Each structure stands twice: as C-alpha cells, then as structure tokens.
C-alpha cells in the first residue's frame, strides 16, 4: 500500500455528470496530486474514461454540446423506452480507446449483472475497443428505461442502480489498487457512500440540487459545470496558515470570547480526547492557549484546548470561516 496514492471516484447521475467536468477544471487549477486510479458508475464511468484520456477541453466540449437525443433515442421494439445508439455514437466518435487502454492510470466501471444483481467492477485498461464501449454502455443502462447491455455473452444494467449497485464505487480502487486516499465527486447532496475502513476521503458534493438526471438543457449543463468548479474551489482552496491566524486573532479578543466561539461552532462539540497523536495534523496557530490545526489530507479544521482535548471541529476551512464571520456579526449586534 502506498499512502501517497490518490484515487478519484465519480458517482452516477445522468445529465448531472456535467458537474464533474467543472470539478476537473478546479482540480487542475489547484494542482491537486495526480490520481493513480479512477472509478465510476453510470455517467461517472463515462467521465472516468474521459478523465484518464487527460484532455479536459474535449470533455468540456462534449458536455457543452450534448443534448437529449444523444442520450435518449426512443425505442420501438417494445422491450425498452429508449435505445443507446446516441450515446454509442458519442463514445465511438469522441472516446480515445487507445489512450484508455494504455493509460497508466487504472480505470474501473461498476456494472450490474441482470442474473443476480451483484455489482461487478470491470477494469478498462488493456481491453479492446468493443469491450470498453460495451462496459461504458452497460454502466449507464438504466433498468426498464434502456434495457440491458451485452458483454461477453452476459446481460448487464446500470452499475449505480439502487438495488445491488454501487453508485460511488470506492471499492475497486481500495481492494485492487491498494489506494487509501480518495476524492469522491457525487451528484446528489445526500448520496449514500460505502467507505472502507482506514481511508481518507474528500467528498465533493453539490452545494444545491443539480436538477433532474435526464434534463439535458445546454444552459443547465453550463450551470452544472460552473457549480462543480465553484464547489471544488470552495472546498479545497485553503487559506494560508498566516491568513487563518490573522482572521482568528482579529475576531477573538479574549479567552472568554474564544470559549464562546468554540461553543457556537456548527458541529456538536462535546470535548473529546485526541487519540491520533496529531500525526496527520499541522498546527496553524495558538491563541489564548487553544491550538488551531488542519488535517494534512482532508483539510478539516479543529481546535484543541490546553489539555489536548478537541473542543471544536469543522469539515473544511470554508465552514470554519463562515462560523467565525457569524460569530463576529453576532457580537457586533450585541455591542
């Protein structure tokens, strides 16, 4: 296991997948570490393949110009509502199969066998064009709507389906690639994610609803990409330690105010002993005997008191600064 390796996991959600392209742009600008593996379900599998190709502009162009007919071609065979021909054409025209096949980034897609509904994870590296195409089609074959996709004689459905599927597939990267640090890009605010033990996971989720999964309006696509970009930037753009120290010293003027601030933070903060010995935490500053720390990987914030007891905790610096601003505004009204 390599503790420095990072994996990217892209959730399913139809037309909402444009959000993940915006996150991609933000991660590029932030110089986030390269991913050793990428996995996805449904539309997340399609975006996973685009991601390992490494051409952001191609992915943005696809999502900027995609329309309803590309994903939904009405079927007349009585077995399904729509066929996959529109998406199949996009894959054949836009997908660089050779780049996927030869990528040094491991890429997986979750698919669901119709015979037993036990999710499978298929690796795309080293596979031929037909196999990659069919796995990508199968991973987004919504039951009843699209029907099944055949792969090597078997019949498969959408890998993110709620019964038996895995819509945010961390498992293949954890189990097969020995990755323990993950970024997940989810397409709903309340996605249920199966997180194995001993993992560090940064979860990028929509700050507000992305709308309907089959709404392919171009303005909606642009809006989703912009939201993904901004949500990722807000979560991962961390102020420097000097900026954080300056903000806390400007807002807090006494030990009493420090106690008031800690009690007003958004998460339930019963004093808890710290058992991690601070291995994964960097000290930002000490104010009135309280230590503000930031997690090296997850970018969480926490305050420890003089006895090393955790008194407050925030999921990210954005939440920390929001609470700090609210605290300052509240005291300004009192005065």
Short mmCIF file of C-alpha atoms in Angstrom, two decimals:
data_model
loop_
_atom_site.label_atom_id
_atom_site.label_comp_id
_atom_site.label_asym_id
_atom_site.label_seq_id
_atom_site.Cartn_x
_atom_site.Cartn_y
_atom_site.Cartn_z
CA UNK A 1 0.00 0.00 0.00
CA UNK A 2 1.26 3.47 -0.93
CA UNK A 3 -0.06 6.13 1.46
CA UNK A 4 0.69 8.84 -1.10
CA UNK A 5 -1.57 7.41 -3.83
CA UNK A 6 -4.88 9.11 -4.55
CA UNK A 7 -7.99 7.69 -6.19
CA UNK A 8 -10.85 9.55 -7.87
CA UNK A 9 -14.40 8.18 -7.69
CA UNK A 10 -17.16 9.62 -9.89
CA UNK A 11 -20.77 8.97 -8.95
CA UNK A 12 -23.67 8.37 -11.31
CA UNK A 13 -26.49 10.76 -12.09
CA UNK A 14 -27.25 11.15 -15.81
CA UNK A 15 -27.15 14.70 -17.12
CA UNK A 16 -25.86 15.90 -13.75
CA UNK A 17 -22.49 14.44 -14.78
CA UNK A 18 -21.57 17.86 -16.21
CA UNK A 19 -20.86 18.84 -12.59
CA UNK A 20 -17.84 16.50 -12.57
CA UNK A 21 -16.28 18.31 -15.52
CA UNK A 22 -16.34 21.55 -13.53
CA UNK A 23 -14.64 19.76 -10.62
CA UNK A 24 -11.98 18.53 -13.06
CA UNK A 25 -11.19 22.11 -14.07
CA UNK A 26 -10.89 23.18 -10.43
CA UNK A 27 -8.56 20.30 -9.55
CA UNK A 28 -6.33 21.23 -12.49
CA UNK A 29 -6.09 24.84 -11.33
CA UNK A 30 -5.37 23.78 -7.76
CA UNK A 31 -2.59 21.42 -8.90
CA UNK A 32 -4.17 18.57 -6.96
CA UNK A 33 -1.99 15.41 -6.86
CA UNK A 34 -2.26 13.08 -9.85
CA UNK A 35 -4.68 10.17 -9.44
CA UNK A 36 -3.36 6.61 -9.54
CA UNK A 37 -6.82 5.19 -10.22
CA UNK A 38 -10.26 6.38 -11.26
CA UNK A 39 -13.56 4.55 -10.95
CA UNK A 40 -17.10 5.48 -11.82
CA UNK A 41 -20.69 4.37 -12.04
CA UNK A 42 -23.15 5.16 -14.81
CA UNK A 43 -22.30 8.60 -16.24
CA UNK A 44 -19.41 8.66 -13.77
CA UNK A 45 -17.91 5.71 -15.66
CA UNK A 46 -18.10 7.67 -18.91
CA UNK A 47 -16.42 10.64 -17.25
CA UNK A 48 -13.80 8.32 -15.74
CA UNK A 49 -12.77 7.20 -19.22
CA UNK A 50 -12.64 10.81 -20.43
CA UNK A 51 -10.58 11.78 -17.38
CA UNK A 52 -7.86 9.17 -17.92
CA UNK A 53 -7.50 10.35 -21.52
CA UNK A 54 -6.45 13.62 -19.95
CA UNK A 55 -7.96 16.10 -22.42
CA UNK A 56 -10.13 18.41 -20.35
CA UNK A 57 -11.14 20.52 -23.35
CA UNK A 58 -12.59 17.50 -25.15
CA UNK A 59 -14.67 16.60 -22.11
CA UNK A 60 -15.92 20.16 -21.73
CA UNK A 61 -16.86 20.32 -25.42
CA UNK A 62 -18.80 17.06 -25.20
CA UNK A 63 -20.80 18.22 -22.21
CA UNK A 64 -21.34 21.71 -23.62
CA UNK A 65 -22.91 20.32 -26.80
CA UNK A 66 -24.70 17.19 -25.60
CA UNK A 67 -28.47 17.07 -25.97
CA UNK A 68 -31.46 14.92 -25.10
CA UNK A 69 -31.30 12.95 -28.36
CA UNK A 70 -27.71 11.91 -27.62
CA UNK A 71 -28.79 10.04 -24.52
CA UNK A 72 -32.41 9.23 -25.34
CA UNK A 73 -33.37 7.68 -28.70
CA UNK A 74 -36.90 6.30 -28.42
CA UNK A 75 -37.15 2.55 -28.93
CA UNK A 76 -39.85 0.81 -30.97
CA UNK A 77 -39.08 -2.79 -30.05
CA UNK A 78 -41.39 -2.89 -27.03
CA UNK A 79 -38.56 -4.05 -24.74
CA UNK A 80 -37.36 -0.67 -23.51
CA UNK A 81 -38.23 3.01 -23.61
CA UNK A 82 -35.02 4.19 -25.28
CA UNK A 83 -32.01 2.76 -27.10
CA UNK A 84 -28.33 3.55 -26.58
CA UNK A 85 -27.49 4.47 -30.17
CA UNK A 86 -26.99 8.17 -29.47
CA UNK A 87 -24.55 7.51 -26.65
CA UNK A 88 -22.86 4.73 -28.60
CA UNK A 89 -22.18 7.21 -31.41
CA UNK A 90 -20.67 9.73 -28.97
CA UNK A 91 -18.41 7.06 -27.49
CA UNK A 92 -17.23 5.93 -30.91
CA UNK A 93 -16.65 9.46 -32.15
CA UNK A 94 -15.16 11.07 -29.06
CA UNK A 95 -13.55 8.32 -26.99
CA UNK A 96 -9.82 7.68 -27.46
CA UNK A 97 -9.92 3.94 -26.85
CA UNK A 98 -6.18 3.55 -27.26
CA UNK A 99 -5.50 6.17 -24.59
CA UNK A 100 -7.85 4.39 -22.17
CA UNK A 101 -6.37 1.00 -22.98
CA UNK A 102 -2.76 2.14 -22.47
CA UNK A 103 -3.24 4.58 -19.62
CA UNK A 104 -1.01 4.21 -16.57
CA UNK A 105 -4.00 5.31 -14.51
CA UNK A 106 -6.19 2.35 -13.55
CA UNK A 107 -9.80 2.91 -14.58
CA UNK A 108 -12.84 0.91 -13.44
CA UNK A 109 -16.58 0.96 -14.12
CA UNK A 110 -19.28 -0.64 -11.99
CA UNK A 111 -21.87 -2.79 -13.81
CA UNK A 112 -24.77 -4.89 -12.55
CA UNK A 113 -25.39 -8.45 -13.83
CA UNK A 114 -29.10 -8.93 -14.50
CA UNK A 115 -28.94 -12.57 -13.37
CA UNK A 116 -28.03 -11.90 -9.73
CA UNK A 117 -27.82 -8.11 -9.14
CA UNK A 118 -24.37 -8.41 -7.51
CA UNK A 119 -22.29 -5.44 -8.62
CA UNK A 120 -19.12 -6.09 -10.61
CA UNK A 121 -16.17 -3.80 -11.23
CA UNK A 122 -14.62 -4.04 -14.69
CA UNK A 123 -11.15 -2.67 -15.41
CA UNK A 124 -10.82 -1.00 -18.80
CA UNK A 125 -7.02 -0.89 -19.11
CA UNK A 126 -5.66 -3.32 -21.66
CA UNK A 127 -9.09 -4.07 -23.17
CA UNK A 128 -10.15 -3.80 -26.81
CA UNK A 129 -12.43 -1.09 -28.22
CA UNK A 130 -15.57 -3.22 -28.20
CA UNK A 131 -15.13 -4.26 -24.56
CA UNK A 132 -14.55 -0.69 -23.36
CA UNK A 133 -17.54 0.57 -25.35
CA UNK A 134 -19.90 -2.10 -24.01
CA UNK A 135 -18.81 -1.70 -20.39
CA UNK A 136 -19.39 2.06 -20.59
CA UNK A 137 -22.81 1.49 -22.14
CA UNK A 138 -23.71 -1.17 -19.58
CA UNK A 139 -22.67 1.02 -16.65
CA UNK A 140 -25.34 3.55 -17.61
CA UNK A 141 -28.05 1.14 -18.82
CA UNK A 142 -30.87 2.22 -16.53
CA UNK A 143 -33.18 -0.79 -15.99
CA UNK A 144 -36.58 -0.61 -17.74
CA UNK A 145 -35.61 2.67 -19.43
CA UNK A 146 -32.68 1.44 -21.55
CA UNK A 147 -32.81 -2.29 -21.02
CA UNK A 148 -29.71 -4.50 -20.80
CA UNK A 149 -26.32 -4.32 -22.48
CA UNK A 150 -24.47 -7.47 -23.52
CA UNK A 151 -20.84 -8.03 -22.52
CA UNK A 152 -19.16 -11.31 -23.46
CA UNK A 153 -22.47 -13.15 -23.50
CA UNK A 154 -23.77 -11.73 -20.21
CA UNK A 155 -26.51 -9.14 -19.73
CA UNK A 156 -25.82 -6.06 -17.61
CA UNK A 157 -27.52 -2.98 -16.20
CA UNK A 158 -26.51 0.36 -14.72
CA UNK A 159 -23.75 -0.14 -12.13
CA UNK A 160 -25.17 2.61 -9.93
CA UNK A 161 -28.66 1.08 -9.69
CA UNK A 162 -30.06 1.36 -6.15
CA UNK A 163 -30.69 -2.41 -5.86
CA UNK A 164 -27.37 -4.22 -5.81
CA UNK A 165 -25.34 -1.47 -7.46
CA UNK A 166 -22.59 0.84 -6.26
CA UNK A 167 -23.10 4.43 -7.35
CA UNK A 168 -19.87 5.77 -5.82
CA UNK A 169 -17.51 2.82 -6.30
CA UNK A 170 -14.56 3.31 -3.96
CA UNK A 171 -14.16 -0.47 -3.53
CA UNK A 172 -12.24 -1.41 -6.72
CA UNK A 173 -9.56 1.20 -6.11
CA UNK A 174 -9.34 0.25 -2.44
CA UNK A 175 -9.28 -3.51 -2.97
CA UNK A 176 -7.46 -3.95 -6.29
CA UNK A 177 -5.16 -0.90 -6.37
CA UNK A 178 -4.39 -0.53 -2.63
CA UNK A 179 -5.39 3.14 -2.64
CA UNK A 180 -6.39 4.70 0.70
CA UNK A 181 -6.80 8.41 -0.17
CA UNK A 182 -9.86 9.34 -2.23
CA UNK A 183 -11.72 12.22 -3.77
CA UNK A 184 -15.36 11.40 -4.50
CA UNK A 185 -17.43 13.60 -6.80
CA UNK A 186 -21.07 12.89 -6.04
CA UNK A 187 -24.08 14.16 -7.97
CA UNK A 188 -26.61 14.47 -5.17
CA UNK A 189 -26.41 16.21 -1.81
CA UNK A 190 -27.33 13.11 0.19
CA UNK A 191 -25.56 10.26 -1.60
CA UNK A 192 -25.01 7.11 0.47
CA UNK A 193 -21.37 6.11 0.08
CA UNK A 194 -19.77 2.88 1.28
CA UNK A 195 -16.43 3.93 2.73
CA UNK A 196 -13.98 1.17 3.75
CA UNK A 197 -12.04 1.43 6.99
CA UNK A 198 -8.73 3.27 7.19
CA UNK A 199 -9.49 5.63 4.32
CA UNK A 200 -9.13 9.36 3.89
CA UNK A 201 -11.99 10.65 1.75
CA UNK A 202 -12.61 14.16 0.47
CA UNK A 203 -16.25 14.24 -0.61
CA UNK A 204 -17.16 16.90 -3.19
CA UNK A 205 -20.93 17.26 -3.27
CA UNK A 206 -23.34 19.76 -4.84
CA UNK A 207 -23.96 22.80 -2.68
CA UNK A 208 -27.51 22.79 -4.07
CA UNK A 209 -29.58 20.48 -6.26
CA UNK A 210 -28.37 19.79 -9.79
CA UNK A 211 -31.89 19.20 -11.05
CA UNK A 212 -33.30 16.22 -12.93
CA UNK A 213 -30.95 13.49 -14.13
CA UNK A 214 -32.38 13.45 -17.68
CA UNK A 215 -32.60 17.23 -18.15
CA UNK A 216 -30.08 17.97 -20.92
CA UNK A 217 -30.71 21.68 -21.46
CA UNK A 218 -27.44 23.36 -22.51
CA UNK A 219 -27.85 26.20 -20.05
CA UNK A 220 -28.31 23.62 -17.31
CA UNK A 221 -25.12 21.87 -18.44
CA UNK A 222 -23.13 25.08 -18.22
CA UNK A 223 -24.62 25.87 -14.82
CA UNK A 224 -23.71 22.41 -13.51
CA UNK A 225 -20.12 22.71 -14.73
CA UNK A 226 -19.84 26.10 -13.07
CA UNK A 227 -21.28 24.75 -9.83
CA UNK A 228 -18.86 21.81 -9.81
CA UNK A 229 -15.97 24.19 -10.38
CA UNK A 230 -17.03 26.53 -7.58
CA UNK A 231 -17.90 23.79 -5.07
CA UNK A 232 -14.48 22.18 -5.55
CA UNK A 233 -12.70 25.52 -5.31
CA UNK A 234 -14.60 26.43 -2.13
CA UNK A 235 -13.82 23.10 -0.52
CA UNK A 236 -10.18 22.76 -1.50
CA UNK A 237 -8.92 26.35 -1.70
CA UNK A 238 -7.41 26.63 1.75
CA UNK A 239 -6.21 29.97 3.08
CA UNK A 240 -2.58 30.06 4.13
CA UNK A 241 -1.80 29.48 7.83
CA UNK A 242 -0.86 33.16 8.18
CA UNK A 243 -4.25 34.23 6.77
CA UNK A 244 -6.07 31.88 9.13
CA UNK A 245 -4.11 33.10 12.15
CA UNK A 246 -4.75 36.72 11.21
CA UNK A 247 -8.51 36.06 10.90
CA UNK A 248 -8.83 34.30 14.25
CA UNK A 249 -6.80 36.97 16.10
CA UNK A 250 -8.90 39.72 14.51
CA UNK A 251 -12.15 38.03 15.55
CA UNK A 252 -11.28 36.77 19.04
CA UNK A 253 -10.13 39.26 21.69
CA UNK A 254 -10.11 37.31 24.95
CA UNK A 255 -10.13 33.76 26.39
CA UNK A 256 -13.82 34.28 27.20
CA UNK A 257 -14.62 35.08 23.56
CA UNK A 258 -12.63 32.04 22.48
CA UNK A 259 -14.82 29.83 24.66
CA UNK A 260 -17.94 31.45 23.25
CA UNK A 261 -16.75 30.88 19.70
CA UNK A 262 -15.94 27.21 20.31
CA UNK A 263 -19.39 26.64 21.80
CA UNK A 264 -21.11 28.33 18.85
CA UNK A 265 -19.44 26.23 16.12
CA UNK A 266 -21.81 24.31 13.87
CA UNK A 267 -20.96 20.70 14.80
CA UNK A 268 -21.84 19.08 18.10
CA UNK A 269 -18.65 19.54 20.06
CA UNK A 270 -18.64 17.64 23.31
CA UNK A 271 -15.00 17.64 24.49
CA UNK A 272 -13.26 14.58 23.07
CA UNK A 273 -9.78 13.21 23.82
CA UNK A 274 -7.49 13.17 20.79
CA UNK A 275 -6.13 9.68 20.10
CA UNK A 276 -4.29 10.27 16.80
CA UNK A 277 -1.23 11.91 18.39
CA UNK A 278 -1.53 14.70 15.83
CA UNK A 279 0.30 12.68 13.17
CA UNK A 280 -1.95 13.86 10.35
CA UNK A 281 -2.41 17.42 11.62
CA UNK A 282 -0.49 20.65 11.14
CA UNK A 283 -0.57 23.40 13.75
CA UNK A 284 -1.78 26.71 12.31
CA UNK A 285 -1.58 28.88 15.41
CA UNK A 286 -2.09 29.01 19.17
CA UNK A 287 -4.48 31.66 20.51
CA UNK A 288 -5.08 32.02 24.26
CA UNK A 289 -3.75 28.50 24.75
CA UNK A 290 -6.08 26.93 22.14
CA UNK A 291 -4.42 25.26 19.13
CA UNK A 292 -5.99 25.59 15.69
CA UNK A 293 -4.98 22.62 13.50
CA UNK A 294 -5.61 21.48 9.93
CA UNK A 295 -5.62 17.90 8.64
CA UNK A 296 -2.83 17.23 6.14
CA UNK A 297 -5.05 15.32 3.70
CA UNK A 298 -8.72 16.03 4.44
CA UNK A 299 -8.24 19.74 5.22
CA UNK A 300 -10.53 19.54 8.25
CA UNK A 301 -10.08 22.19 10.95
CA UNK A 302 -10.11 21.59 14.70
CA UNK A 303 -9.36 23.42 17.96
CA UNK A 304 -7.62 21.68 20.85
CA UNK A 305 -7.69 23.15 24.36
CA UNK A 306 -4.79 23.40 26.78
CA UNK A 307 -5.22 19.75 27.76
CA UNK A 308 -5.17 18.47 24.19
CA UNK A 309 -8.94 17.88 24.15
CA UNK A 310 -10.75 18.56 20.90
CA UNK A 311 -13.24 21.34 21.56
CA UNK A 312 -14.46 22.15 18.06
CA UNK A 313 -14.27 20.70 14.56
CA UNK A 314 -15.15 21.80 11.02
CA UNK A 315 -15.32 19.79 7.81
CA UNK A 316 -13.29 22.39 5.91
CA UNK A 317 -11.92 25.91 6.14
CA UNK A 318 -14.98 27.35 4.39
CA UNK A 319 -17.20 26.18 7.27
CA UNK A 320 -14.65 27.47 9.79
CA UNK A 321 -14.57 30.96 8.27
CA UNK A 322 -18.37 31.03 7.96
CA UNK A 323 -18.75 30.30 11.67
CA UNK A 324 -16.07 32.85 12.50
CA UNK A 325 -17.86 35.52 10.47
CA UNK A 326 -21.21 34.71 12.07
CA UNK A 327 -19.62 34.96 15.49
CA UNK A 328 -18.17 38.39 14.71
CA UNK A 329 -21.50 39.64 13.30
CA UNK A 330 -23.40 38.38 16.35
CA UNK A 331 -21.11 40.23 18.76
CA UNK A 332 -21.25 43.36 16.62
CA UNK A 333 -25.04 43.42 17.01
CA UNK A 334 -24.75 43.00 20.78
CA UNK A 335 -22.43 45.97 21.03
#
